[in-house]
mmCIF file of C-alpha atoms in Angstrom:
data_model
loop_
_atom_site.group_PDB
_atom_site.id
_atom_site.type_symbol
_atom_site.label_atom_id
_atom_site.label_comp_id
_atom_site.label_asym_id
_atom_site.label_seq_id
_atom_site.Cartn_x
_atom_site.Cartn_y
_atom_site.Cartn_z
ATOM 1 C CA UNK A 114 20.808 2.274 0.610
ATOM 2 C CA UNK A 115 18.089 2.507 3.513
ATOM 3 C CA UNK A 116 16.413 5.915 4.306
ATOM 4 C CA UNK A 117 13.030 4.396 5.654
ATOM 5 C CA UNK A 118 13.445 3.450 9.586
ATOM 6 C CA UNK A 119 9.958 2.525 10.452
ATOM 7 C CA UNK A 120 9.694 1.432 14.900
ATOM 8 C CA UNK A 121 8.952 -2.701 13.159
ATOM 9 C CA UNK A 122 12.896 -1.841 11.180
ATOM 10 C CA UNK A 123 14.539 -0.334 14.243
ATOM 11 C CA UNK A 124 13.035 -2.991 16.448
ATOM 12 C CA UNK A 125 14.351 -5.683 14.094
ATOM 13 C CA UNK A 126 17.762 -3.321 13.861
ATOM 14 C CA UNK A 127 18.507 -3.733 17.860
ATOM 15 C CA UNK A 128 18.014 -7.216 18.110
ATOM 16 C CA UNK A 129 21.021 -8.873 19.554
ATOM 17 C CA UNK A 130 23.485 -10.692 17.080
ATOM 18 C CA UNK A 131 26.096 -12.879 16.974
ATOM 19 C CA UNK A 132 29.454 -10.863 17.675
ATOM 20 C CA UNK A 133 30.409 -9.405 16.236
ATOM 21 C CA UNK A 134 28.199 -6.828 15.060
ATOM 22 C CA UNK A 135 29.871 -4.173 13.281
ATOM 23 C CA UNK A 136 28.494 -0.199 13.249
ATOM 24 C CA UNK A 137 30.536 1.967 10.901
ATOM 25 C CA UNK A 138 29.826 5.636 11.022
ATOM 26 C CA UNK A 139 31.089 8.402 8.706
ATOM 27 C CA UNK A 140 29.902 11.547 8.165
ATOM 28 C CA UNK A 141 29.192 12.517 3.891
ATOM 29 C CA UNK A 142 28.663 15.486 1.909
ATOM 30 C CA UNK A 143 25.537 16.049 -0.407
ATOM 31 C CA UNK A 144 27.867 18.478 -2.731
ATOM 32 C CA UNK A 145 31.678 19.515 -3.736
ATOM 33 C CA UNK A 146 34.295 20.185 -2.072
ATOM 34 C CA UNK A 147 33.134 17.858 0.929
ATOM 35 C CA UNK A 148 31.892 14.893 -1.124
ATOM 36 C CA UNK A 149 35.268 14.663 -3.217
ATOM 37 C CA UNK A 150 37.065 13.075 0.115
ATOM 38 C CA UNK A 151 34.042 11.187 0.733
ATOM 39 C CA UNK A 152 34.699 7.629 -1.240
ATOM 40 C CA UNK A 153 38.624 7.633 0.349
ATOM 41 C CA UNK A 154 37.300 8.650 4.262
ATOM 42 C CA UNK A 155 34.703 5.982 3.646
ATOM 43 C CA UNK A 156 37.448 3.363 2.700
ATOM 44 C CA UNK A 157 39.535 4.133 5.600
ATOM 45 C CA UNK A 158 36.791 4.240 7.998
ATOM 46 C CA UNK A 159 35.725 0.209 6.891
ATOM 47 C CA UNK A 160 39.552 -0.540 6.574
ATOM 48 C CA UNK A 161 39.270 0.058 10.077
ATOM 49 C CA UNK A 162 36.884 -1.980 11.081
ATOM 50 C CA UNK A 163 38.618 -4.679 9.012
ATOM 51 C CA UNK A 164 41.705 -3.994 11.301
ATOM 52 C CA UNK A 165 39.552 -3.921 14.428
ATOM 53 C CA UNK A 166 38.223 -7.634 13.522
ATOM 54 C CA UNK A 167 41.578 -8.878 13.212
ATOM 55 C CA UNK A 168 43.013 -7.494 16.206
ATOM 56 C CA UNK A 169 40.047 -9.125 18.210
ATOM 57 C CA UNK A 170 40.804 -12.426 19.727
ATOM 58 C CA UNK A 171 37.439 -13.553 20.369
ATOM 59 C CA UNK A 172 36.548 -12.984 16.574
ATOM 60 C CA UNK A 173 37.143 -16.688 14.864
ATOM 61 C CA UNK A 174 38.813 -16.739 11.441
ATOM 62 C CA UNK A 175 35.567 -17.815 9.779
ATOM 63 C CA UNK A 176 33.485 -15.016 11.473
ATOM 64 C CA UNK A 177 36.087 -12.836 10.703
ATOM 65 C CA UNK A 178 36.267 -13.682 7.092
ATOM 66 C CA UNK A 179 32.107 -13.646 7.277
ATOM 67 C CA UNK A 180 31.864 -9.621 8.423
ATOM 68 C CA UNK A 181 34.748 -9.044 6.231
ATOM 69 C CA UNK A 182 32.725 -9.595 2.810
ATOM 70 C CA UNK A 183 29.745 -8.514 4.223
ATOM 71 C CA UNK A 184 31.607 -5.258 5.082
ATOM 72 C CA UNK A 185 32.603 -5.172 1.007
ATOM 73 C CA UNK A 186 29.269 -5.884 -0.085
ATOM 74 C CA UNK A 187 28.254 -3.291 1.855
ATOM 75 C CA UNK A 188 30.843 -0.852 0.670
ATOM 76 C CA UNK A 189 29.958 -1.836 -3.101
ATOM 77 C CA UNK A 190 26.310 -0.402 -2.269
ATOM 78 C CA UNK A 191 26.861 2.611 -1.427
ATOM 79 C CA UNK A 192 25.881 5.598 -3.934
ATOM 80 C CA UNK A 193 27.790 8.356 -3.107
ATOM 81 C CA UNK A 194 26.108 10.132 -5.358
ATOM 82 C CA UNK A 195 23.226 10.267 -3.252
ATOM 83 C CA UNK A 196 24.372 10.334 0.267
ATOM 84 C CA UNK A 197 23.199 12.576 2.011
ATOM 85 C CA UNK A 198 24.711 13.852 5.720
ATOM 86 C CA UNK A 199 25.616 10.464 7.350
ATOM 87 C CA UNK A 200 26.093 7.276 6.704
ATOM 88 C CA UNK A 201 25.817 4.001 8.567
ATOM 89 C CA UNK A 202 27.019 0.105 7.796
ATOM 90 C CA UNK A 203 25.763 -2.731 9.946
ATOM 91 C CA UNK A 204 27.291 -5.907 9.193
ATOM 92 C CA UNK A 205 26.834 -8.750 11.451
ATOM 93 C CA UNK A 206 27.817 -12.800 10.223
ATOM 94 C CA UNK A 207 25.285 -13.289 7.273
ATOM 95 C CA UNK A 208 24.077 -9.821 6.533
ATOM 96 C CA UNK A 209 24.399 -6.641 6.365
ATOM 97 C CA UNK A 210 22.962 -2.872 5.999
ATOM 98 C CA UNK A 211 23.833 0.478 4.351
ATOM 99 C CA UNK A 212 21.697 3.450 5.922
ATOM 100 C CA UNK A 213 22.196 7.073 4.814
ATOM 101 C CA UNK A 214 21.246 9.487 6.785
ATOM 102 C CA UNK A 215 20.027 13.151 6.722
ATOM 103 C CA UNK A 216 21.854 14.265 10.300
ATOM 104 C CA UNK A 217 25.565 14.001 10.583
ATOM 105 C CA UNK A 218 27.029 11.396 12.288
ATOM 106 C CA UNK A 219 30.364 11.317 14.071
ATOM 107 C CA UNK A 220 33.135 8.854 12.316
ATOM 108 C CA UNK A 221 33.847 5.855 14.117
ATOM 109 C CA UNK A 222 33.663 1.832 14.710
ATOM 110 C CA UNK A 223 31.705 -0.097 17.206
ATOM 111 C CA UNK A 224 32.148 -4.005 17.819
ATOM 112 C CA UNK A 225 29.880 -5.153 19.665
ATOM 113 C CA UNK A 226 26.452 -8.213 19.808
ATOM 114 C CA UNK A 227 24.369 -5.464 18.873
ATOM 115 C CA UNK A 228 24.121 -2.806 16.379
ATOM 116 C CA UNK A 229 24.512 0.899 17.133
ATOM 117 C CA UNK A 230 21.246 2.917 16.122
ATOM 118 C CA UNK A 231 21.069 5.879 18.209
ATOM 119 C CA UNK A 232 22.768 8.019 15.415
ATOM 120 C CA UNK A 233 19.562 6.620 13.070
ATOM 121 C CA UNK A 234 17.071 7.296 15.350
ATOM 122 C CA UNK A 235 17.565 10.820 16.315
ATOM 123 C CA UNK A 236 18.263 10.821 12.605
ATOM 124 C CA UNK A 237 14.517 9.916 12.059
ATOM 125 C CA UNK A 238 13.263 12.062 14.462
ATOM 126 C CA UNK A 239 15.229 15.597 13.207
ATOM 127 C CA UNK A 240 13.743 14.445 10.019
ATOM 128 C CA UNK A 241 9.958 13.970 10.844
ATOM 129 C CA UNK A 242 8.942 11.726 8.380
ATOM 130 C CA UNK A 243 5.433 12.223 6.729
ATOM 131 C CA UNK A 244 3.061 10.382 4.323
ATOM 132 C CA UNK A 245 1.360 12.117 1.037
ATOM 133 C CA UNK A 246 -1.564 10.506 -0.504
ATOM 134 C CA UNK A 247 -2.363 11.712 -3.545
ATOM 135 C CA UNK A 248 -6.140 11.136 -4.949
ATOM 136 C CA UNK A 249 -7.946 11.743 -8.367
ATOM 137 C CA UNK A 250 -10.627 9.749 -9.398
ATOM 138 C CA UNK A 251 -8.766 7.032 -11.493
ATOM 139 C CA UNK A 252 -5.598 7.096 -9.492
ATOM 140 C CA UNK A 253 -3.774 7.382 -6.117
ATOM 141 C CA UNK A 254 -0.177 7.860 -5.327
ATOM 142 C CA UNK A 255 1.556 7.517 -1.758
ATOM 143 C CA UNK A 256 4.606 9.172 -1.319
ATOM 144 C CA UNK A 257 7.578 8.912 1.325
ATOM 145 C CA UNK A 258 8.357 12.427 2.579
ATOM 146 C CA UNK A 259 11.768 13.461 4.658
ATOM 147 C CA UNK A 260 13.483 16.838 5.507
ATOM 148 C CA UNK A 261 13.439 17.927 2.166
ATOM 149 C CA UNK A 262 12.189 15.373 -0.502
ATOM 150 C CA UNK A 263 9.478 13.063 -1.277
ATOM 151 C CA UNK A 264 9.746 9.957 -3.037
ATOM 152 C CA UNK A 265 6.868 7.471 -4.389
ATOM 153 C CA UNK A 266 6.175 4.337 -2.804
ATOM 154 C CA UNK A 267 5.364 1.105 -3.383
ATOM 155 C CA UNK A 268 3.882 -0.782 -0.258
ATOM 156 C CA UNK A 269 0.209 -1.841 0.512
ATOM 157 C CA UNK A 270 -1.240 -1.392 -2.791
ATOM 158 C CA UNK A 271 0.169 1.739 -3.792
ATOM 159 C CA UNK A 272 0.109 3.151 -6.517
ATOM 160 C CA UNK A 273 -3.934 2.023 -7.150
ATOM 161 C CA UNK A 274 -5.510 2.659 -10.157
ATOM 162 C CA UNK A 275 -9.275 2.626 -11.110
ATOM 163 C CA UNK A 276 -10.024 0.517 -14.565
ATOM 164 C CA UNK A 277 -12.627 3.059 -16.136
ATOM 165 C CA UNK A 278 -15.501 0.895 -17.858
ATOM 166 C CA UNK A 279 -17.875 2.516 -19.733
ATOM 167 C CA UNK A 280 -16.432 5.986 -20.547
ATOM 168 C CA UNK A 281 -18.613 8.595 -22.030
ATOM 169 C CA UNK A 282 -16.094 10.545 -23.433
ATOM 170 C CA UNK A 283 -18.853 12.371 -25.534
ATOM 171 C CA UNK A 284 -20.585 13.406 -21.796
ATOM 172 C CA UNK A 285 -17.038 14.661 -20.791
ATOM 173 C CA UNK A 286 -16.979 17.104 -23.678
ATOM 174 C CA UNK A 287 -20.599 17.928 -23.097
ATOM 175 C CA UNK A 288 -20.772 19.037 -19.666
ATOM 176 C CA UNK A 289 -17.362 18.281 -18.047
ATOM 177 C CA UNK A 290 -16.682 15.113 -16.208
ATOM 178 C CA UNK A 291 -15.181 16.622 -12.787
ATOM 179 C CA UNK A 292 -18.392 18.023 -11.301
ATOM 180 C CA UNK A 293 -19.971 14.631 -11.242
ATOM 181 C CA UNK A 294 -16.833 12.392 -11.216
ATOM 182 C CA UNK A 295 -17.192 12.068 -7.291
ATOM 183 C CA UNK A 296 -20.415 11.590 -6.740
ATOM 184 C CA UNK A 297 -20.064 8.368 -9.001
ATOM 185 C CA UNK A 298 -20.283 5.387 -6.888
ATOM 186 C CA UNK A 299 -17.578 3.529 -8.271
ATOM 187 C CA UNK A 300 -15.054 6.270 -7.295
ATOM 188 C CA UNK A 301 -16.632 6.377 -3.967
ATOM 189 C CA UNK A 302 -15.725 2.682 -3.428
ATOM 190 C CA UNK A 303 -12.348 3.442 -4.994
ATOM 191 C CA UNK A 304 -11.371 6.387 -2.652
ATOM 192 C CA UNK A 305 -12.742 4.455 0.080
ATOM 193 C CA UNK A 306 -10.089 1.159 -0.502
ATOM 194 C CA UNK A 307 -7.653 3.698 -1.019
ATOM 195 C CA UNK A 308 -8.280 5.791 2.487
ATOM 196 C CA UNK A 309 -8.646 1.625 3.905
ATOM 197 C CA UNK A 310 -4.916 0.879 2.867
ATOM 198 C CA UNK A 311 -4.062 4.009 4.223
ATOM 199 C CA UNK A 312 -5.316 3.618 7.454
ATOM 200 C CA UNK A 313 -3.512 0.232 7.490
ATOM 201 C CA UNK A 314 0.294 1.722 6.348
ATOM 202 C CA UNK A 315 -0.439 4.296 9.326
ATOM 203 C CA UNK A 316 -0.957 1.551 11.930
ATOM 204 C CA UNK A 317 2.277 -0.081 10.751
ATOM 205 C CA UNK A 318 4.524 3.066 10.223
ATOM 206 C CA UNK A 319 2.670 6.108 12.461
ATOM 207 C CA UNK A 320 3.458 9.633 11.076
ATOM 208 C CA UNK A 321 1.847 13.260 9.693
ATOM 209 C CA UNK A 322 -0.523 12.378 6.940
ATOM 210 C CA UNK A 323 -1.266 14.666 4.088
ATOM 211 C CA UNK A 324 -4.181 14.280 1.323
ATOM 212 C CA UNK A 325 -3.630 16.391 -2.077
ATOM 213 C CA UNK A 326 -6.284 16.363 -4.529
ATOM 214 C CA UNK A 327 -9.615 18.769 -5.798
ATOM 215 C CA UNK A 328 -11.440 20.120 -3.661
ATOM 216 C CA UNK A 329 -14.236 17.634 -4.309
ATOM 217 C CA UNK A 330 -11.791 14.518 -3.769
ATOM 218 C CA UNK A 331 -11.076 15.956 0.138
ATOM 219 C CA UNK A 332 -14.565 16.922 0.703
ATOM 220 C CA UNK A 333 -15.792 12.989 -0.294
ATOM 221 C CA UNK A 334 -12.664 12.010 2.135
ATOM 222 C CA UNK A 335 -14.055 14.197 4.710
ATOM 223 C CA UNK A 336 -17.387 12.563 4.018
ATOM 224 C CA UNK A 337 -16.388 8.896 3.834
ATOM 225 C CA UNK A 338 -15.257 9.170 7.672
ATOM 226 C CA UNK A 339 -11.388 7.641 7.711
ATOM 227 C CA UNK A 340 -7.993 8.499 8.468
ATOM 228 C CA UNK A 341 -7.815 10.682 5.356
ATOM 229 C CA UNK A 342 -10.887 12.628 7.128
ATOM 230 C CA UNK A 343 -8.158 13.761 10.117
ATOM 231 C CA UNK A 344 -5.324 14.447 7.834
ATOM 232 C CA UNK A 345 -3.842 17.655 6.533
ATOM 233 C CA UNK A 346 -5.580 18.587 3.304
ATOM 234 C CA UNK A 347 -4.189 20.514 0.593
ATOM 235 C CA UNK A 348 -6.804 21.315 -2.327
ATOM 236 C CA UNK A 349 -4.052 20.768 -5.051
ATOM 237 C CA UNK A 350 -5.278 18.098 -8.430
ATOM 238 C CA UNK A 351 -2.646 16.929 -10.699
ATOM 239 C CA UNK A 352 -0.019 15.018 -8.090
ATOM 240 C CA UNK A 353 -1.085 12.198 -8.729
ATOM 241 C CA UNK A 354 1.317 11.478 -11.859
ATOM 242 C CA UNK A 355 3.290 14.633 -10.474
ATOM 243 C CA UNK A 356 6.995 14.230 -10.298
ATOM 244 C CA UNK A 357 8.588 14.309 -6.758
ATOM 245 C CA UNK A 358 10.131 17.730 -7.278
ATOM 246 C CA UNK A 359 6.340 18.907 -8.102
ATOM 247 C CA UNK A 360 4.966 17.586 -4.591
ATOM 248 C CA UNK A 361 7.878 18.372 -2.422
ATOM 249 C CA UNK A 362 6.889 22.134 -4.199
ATOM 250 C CA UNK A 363 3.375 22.297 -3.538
ATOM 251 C CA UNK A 364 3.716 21.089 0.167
ATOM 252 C CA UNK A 365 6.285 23.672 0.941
ATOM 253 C CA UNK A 366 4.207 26.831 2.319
ATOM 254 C CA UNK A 367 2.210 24.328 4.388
ATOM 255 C CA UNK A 368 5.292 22.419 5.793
ATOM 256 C CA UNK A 369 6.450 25.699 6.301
ATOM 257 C CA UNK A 370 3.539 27.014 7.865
ATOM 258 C CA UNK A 371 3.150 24.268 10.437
ATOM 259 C CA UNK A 372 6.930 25.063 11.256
ATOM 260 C CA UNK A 373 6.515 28.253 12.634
ATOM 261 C CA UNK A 374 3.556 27.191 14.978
ATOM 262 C CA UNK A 375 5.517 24.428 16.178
ATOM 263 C CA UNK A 376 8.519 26.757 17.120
ATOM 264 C CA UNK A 377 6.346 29.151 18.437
ATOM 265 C CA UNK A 378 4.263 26.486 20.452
ATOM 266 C CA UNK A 379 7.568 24.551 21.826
ATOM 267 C CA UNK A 380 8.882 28.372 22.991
ATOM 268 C CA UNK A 381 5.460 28.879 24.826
ATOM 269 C CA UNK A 382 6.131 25.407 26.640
ATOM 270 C CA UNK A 383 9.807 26.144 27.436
ATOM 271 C CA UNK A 384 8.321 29.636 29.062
ATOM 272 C CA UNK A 385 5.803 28.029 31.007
ATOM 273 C CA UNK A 386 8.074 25.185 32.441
ATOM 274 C CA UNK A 387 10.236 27.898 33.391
ATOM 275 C CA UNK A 388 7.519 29.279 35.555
ATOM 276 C CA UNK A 389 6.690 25.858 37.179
ATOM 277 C CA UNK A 390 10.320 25.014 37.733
ATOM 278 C CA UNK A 391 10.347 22.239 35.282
ATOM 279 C CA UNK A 392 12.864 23.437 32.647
ATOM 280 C CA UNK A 393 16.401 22.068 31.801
ATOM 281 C CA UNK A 394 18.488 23.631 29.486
ATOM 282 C CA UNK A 395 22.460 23.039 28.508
ATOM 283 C CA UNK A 396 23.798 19.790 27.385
ATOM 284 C CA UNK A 397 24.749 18.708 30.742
ATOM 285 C CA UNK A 398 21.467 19.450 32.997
ATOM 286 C CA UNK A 399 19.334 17.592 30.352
ATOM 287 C CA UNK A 400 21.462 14.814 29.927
ATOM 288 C CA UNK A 401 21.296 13.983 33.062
ATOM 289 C CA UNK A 402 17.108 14.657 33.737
ATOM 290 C CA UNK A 403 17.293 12.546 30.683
ATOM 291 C CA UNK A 404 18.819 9.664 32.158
ATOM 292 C CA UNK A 405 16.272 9.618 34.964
ATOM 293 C CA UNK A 406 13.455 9.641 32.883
ATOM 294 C CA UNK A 407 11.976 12.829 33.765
ATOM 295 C CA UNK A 408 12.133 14.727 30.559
ATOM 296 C CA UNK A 409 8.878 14.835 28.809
ATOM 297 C CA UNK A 410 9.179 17.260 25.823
ATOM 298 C CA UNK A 411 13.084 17.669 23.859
ATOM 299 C CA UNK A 412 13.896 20.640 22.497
ATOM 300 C CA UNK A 413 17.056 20.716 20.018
ATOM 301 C CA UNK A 414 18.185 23.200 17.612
ATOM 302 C CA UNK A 415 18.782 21.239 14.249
ATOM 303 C CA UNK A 416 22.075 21.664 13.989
ATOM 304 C CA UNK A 417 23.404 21.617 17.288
ATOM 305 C CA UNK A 418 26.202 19.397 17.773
ATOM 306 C CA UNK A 419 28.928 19.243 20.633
ATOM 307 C CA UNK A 420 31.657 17.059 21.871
ATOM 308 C CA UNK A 421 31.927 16.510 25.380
ATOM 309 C CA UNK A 422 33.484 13.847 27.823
ATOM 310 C CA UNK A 423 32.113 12.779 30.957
ATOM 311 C CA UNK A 424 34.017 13.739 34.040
ATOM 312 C CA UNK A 425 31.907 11.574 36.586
ATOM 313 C CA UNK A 426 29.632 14.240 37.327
ATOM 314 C CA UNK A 427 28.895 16.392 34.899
ATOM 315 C CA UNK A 428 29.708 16.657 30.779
ATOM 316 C CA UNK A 429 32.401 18.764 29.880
ATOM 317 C CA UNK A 430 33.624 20.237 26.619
ATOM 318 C CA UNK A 431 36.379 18.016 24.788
ATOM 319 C CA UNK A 432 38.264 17.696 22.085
ATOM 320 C CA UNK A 433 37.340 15.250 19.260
ATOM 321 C CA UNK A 434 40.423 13.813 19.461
ATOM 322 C CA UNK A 435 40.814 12.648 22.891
ATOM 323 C CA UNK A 436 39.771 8.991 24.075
ATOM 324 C CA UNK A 437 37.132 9.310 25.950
ATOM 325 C CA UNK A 438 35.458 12.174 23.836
ATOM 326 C CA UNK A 439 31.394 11.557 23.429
ATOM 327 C CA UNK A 440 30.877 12.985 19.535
ATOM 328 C CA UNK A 441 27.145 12.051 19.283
ATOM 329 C CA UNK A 442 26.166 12.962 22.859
ATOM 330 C CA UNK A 443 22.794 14.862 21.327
ATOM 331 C CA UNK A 444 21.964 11.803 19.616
ATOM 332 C CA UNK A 445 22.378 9.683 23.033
ATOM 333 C CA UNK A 446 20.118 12.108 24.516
ATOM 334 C CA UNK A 447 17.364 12.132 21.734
ATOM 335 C CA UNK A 448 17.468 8.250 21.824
ATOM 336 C CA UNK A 449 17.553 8.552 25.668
ATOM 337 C CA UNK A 450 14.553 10.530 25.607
ATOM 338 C CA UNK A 451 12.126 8.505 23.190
ATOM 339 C CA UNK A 452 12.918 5.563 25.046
ATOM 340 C CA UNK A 453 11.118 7.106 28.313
ATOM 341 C CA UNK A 454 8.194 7.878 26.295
ATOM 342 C CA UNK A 455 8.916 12.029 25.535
ATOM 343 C CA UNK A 456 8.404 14.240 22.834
ATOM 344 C CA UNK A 457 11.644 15.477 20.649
ATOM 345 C CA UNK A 458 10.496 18.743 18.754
ATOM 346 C CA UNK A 459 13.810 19.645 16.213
ATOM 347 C CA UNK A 460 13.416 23.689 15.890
ATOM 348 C CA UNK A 461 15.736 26.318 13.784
ATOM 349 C CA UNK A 462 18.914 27.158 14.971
ATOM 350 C CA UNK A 463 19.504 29.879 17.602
ATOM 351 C CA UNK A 464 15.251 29.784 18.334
ATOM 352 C CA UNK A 465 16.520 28.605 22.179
ATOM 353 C CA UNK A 466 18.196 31.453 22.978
ATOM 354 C CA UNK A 467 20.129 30.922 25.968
ATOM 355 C CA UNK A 468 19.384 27.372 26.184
ATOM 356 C CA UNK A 469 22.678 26.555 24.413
ATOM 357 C CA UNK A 470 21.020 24.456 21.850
ATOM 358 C CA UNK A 471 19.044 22.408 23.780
ATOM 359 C CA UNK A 472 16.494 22.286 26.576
ATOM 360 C CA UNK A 473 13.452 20.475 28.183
ATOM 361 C CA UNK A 474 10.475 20.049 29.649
ATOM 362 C CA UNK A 475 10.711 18.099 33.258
ATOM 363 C CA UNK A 476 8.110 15.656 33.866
ATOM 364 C CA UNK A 477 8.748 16.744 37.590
#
């Protein structure tokens, strides 16, 4: 399964296809008693896209038998074991997609030329994604961080590892290797291809960098002048062979940290666009500024969710059961809103006050 959307992916992702392309949403449950019905909703949900296929005229039999295994493949994939909120299945003739995701999603079937993604981006940006680059002297690790893991990656190098020649173990013992490991040339050069491939995964996949490491590995960072120089440093050695668990724990208080000033900064800008008359609030006023394009920073309580239909004029409250009901209308407006260029800032529930989940910050 897919957890990595980078803008090169989603790009790739929204690229017309060949109808039909087939989006398959279900919401999934990380523990019991939800994820017990999980494996039979997520049957019935593809069963109906299945049903959907045949029931389309314009679908030929060969297309139709094409998505069909591609829609099994798919299905084989997926690890309910690790799902986590959502989960999404693109399968178009010739390929297909499993991506689970960390948001819910709303359960449903789309047939259409080209994929459905808006559930995956807001997805992405609730989650704000981060690097970790973890140095030593002999060894750096990158990981892939999320809401509430990291994992190691594999991409552009990483892991790199410095081949020791020469080793005076004896000199170790005698006065202690660390105080003099970084001033060593050969780690210099080391640290410095390292901070290089860095700087190269950040201009493919932009996000929040942070360096662990000694004290002395972040000072020679700061020193050698690159994109580890202007990340977030957190003087903590022995991540680089860490387990995930180990990293995810030591960047805690500072992920934490960084999550109160950016509540507390987003209510300062809500306050002041109050004063200039360039606040939105409520699902329906910001849906609309956001479908002008004059919404420059999103504000949206994690977990705020809410059906509504459109009425002509305004959203209203609905029912997830009638036809014309709009489940993932705060995803629409996330997407809505990175597409004109604004900033989305996810904060804790209830931290809007009487914003009703969600508000904004007019460009005019």
């Amino acid at each position: 399964m897919e957890h990595a959307l980078t803008p090169a992916t989603l790009a790739e992702l929204r690229r017309p296809r060949p109808y039909p392309a087939v989006s398959v949403l279900t919401p999934t449950h990380r523990r019991e008693p939800g994820s017990g019905q999980d494996r039979v909703r997520l049957r019935n949900v593809v069963a109906e896209a299945k049903k959907q296929l045949e029931a389309d005229p314009s679908v030929t039999r060969e297309r139709r038998a094409d998505v069909g295994t591609h829609l099994d493949r798919a299905l084989a994939e997926v690890d309910l074991a690790h799902t986590e909120d959502g989960l999404v299945i693109f399968a178009a003739p010739g390929e297909h997609q499993v991506w689970s995701l960390a948001r819910p999603v709303p359960e449903r079937v789309v047939l259409s030329d080209t994929f459905l993604t808006r559930n995956l981006v807001s997805a992405r940006a609730a989650e704000r994604p981060f690097w970790v680059l973890s140095v030593s002297a002999d060894h750096v690790t990158l990981w892939n961080g999320g809401v509430d893991r990291v994992a190691e990656e594999h991409r552009r190098g990483f892991p790199m590892t410095r081949v020791r020649d020469n080793f005076d173990a004896e000199r170790r013992e005698r006065v202690g290797d660390e105080p003099s490991t970084f001033r060593d040339e050969d780690v210099r050069h080391f640290l410095r291809e390292a901070d290089t491939a860095a700087g190269r995964l950040l201009r493919e996949s932009p996000r929040p960098l942070y360096v662990t490491g000694e004290q002395a590995a972040l000072s020679l960072l700061d020193e050698l002048g690159g994109v580890a120089r202007g990340a977030t440093h957190l003087a903590h050695g022995g991540l680089t062979h860490a387990s995930p668990e180990a990293v995810w724990e030591a960047l805690v208080p500072v992920r934490d940290a960084e999550a109160r000033r950016g509540t507390a900064d987003v209510a300062r800008e809500l306050d002041a666009a109050r004063g200039r008359r360039t606040y939105a609030a409520g699902v329906d006023e910001v849906w609309r500024t956001a479908r002008e394009g004059r919404v420059r920073m999103l504000a949206v309580e994690e977990n705020f969710r809410v059906t509504v239909r459109d009425d002509g004029d305004h959203l209203v409250p609905a029912l997830g059961a009638d036809l014309d009901s709009r489940e993932d209308i705060v995803d629409e407006i996330v997407e809505q809103c990175l597409e004109t260029g604004a900033e989305v800032r996810f904060v804790p529930d209830g931290a809007l006050g009487d914003a009703d989940g969600i508000a904004g910050v007019l460009r005019y």
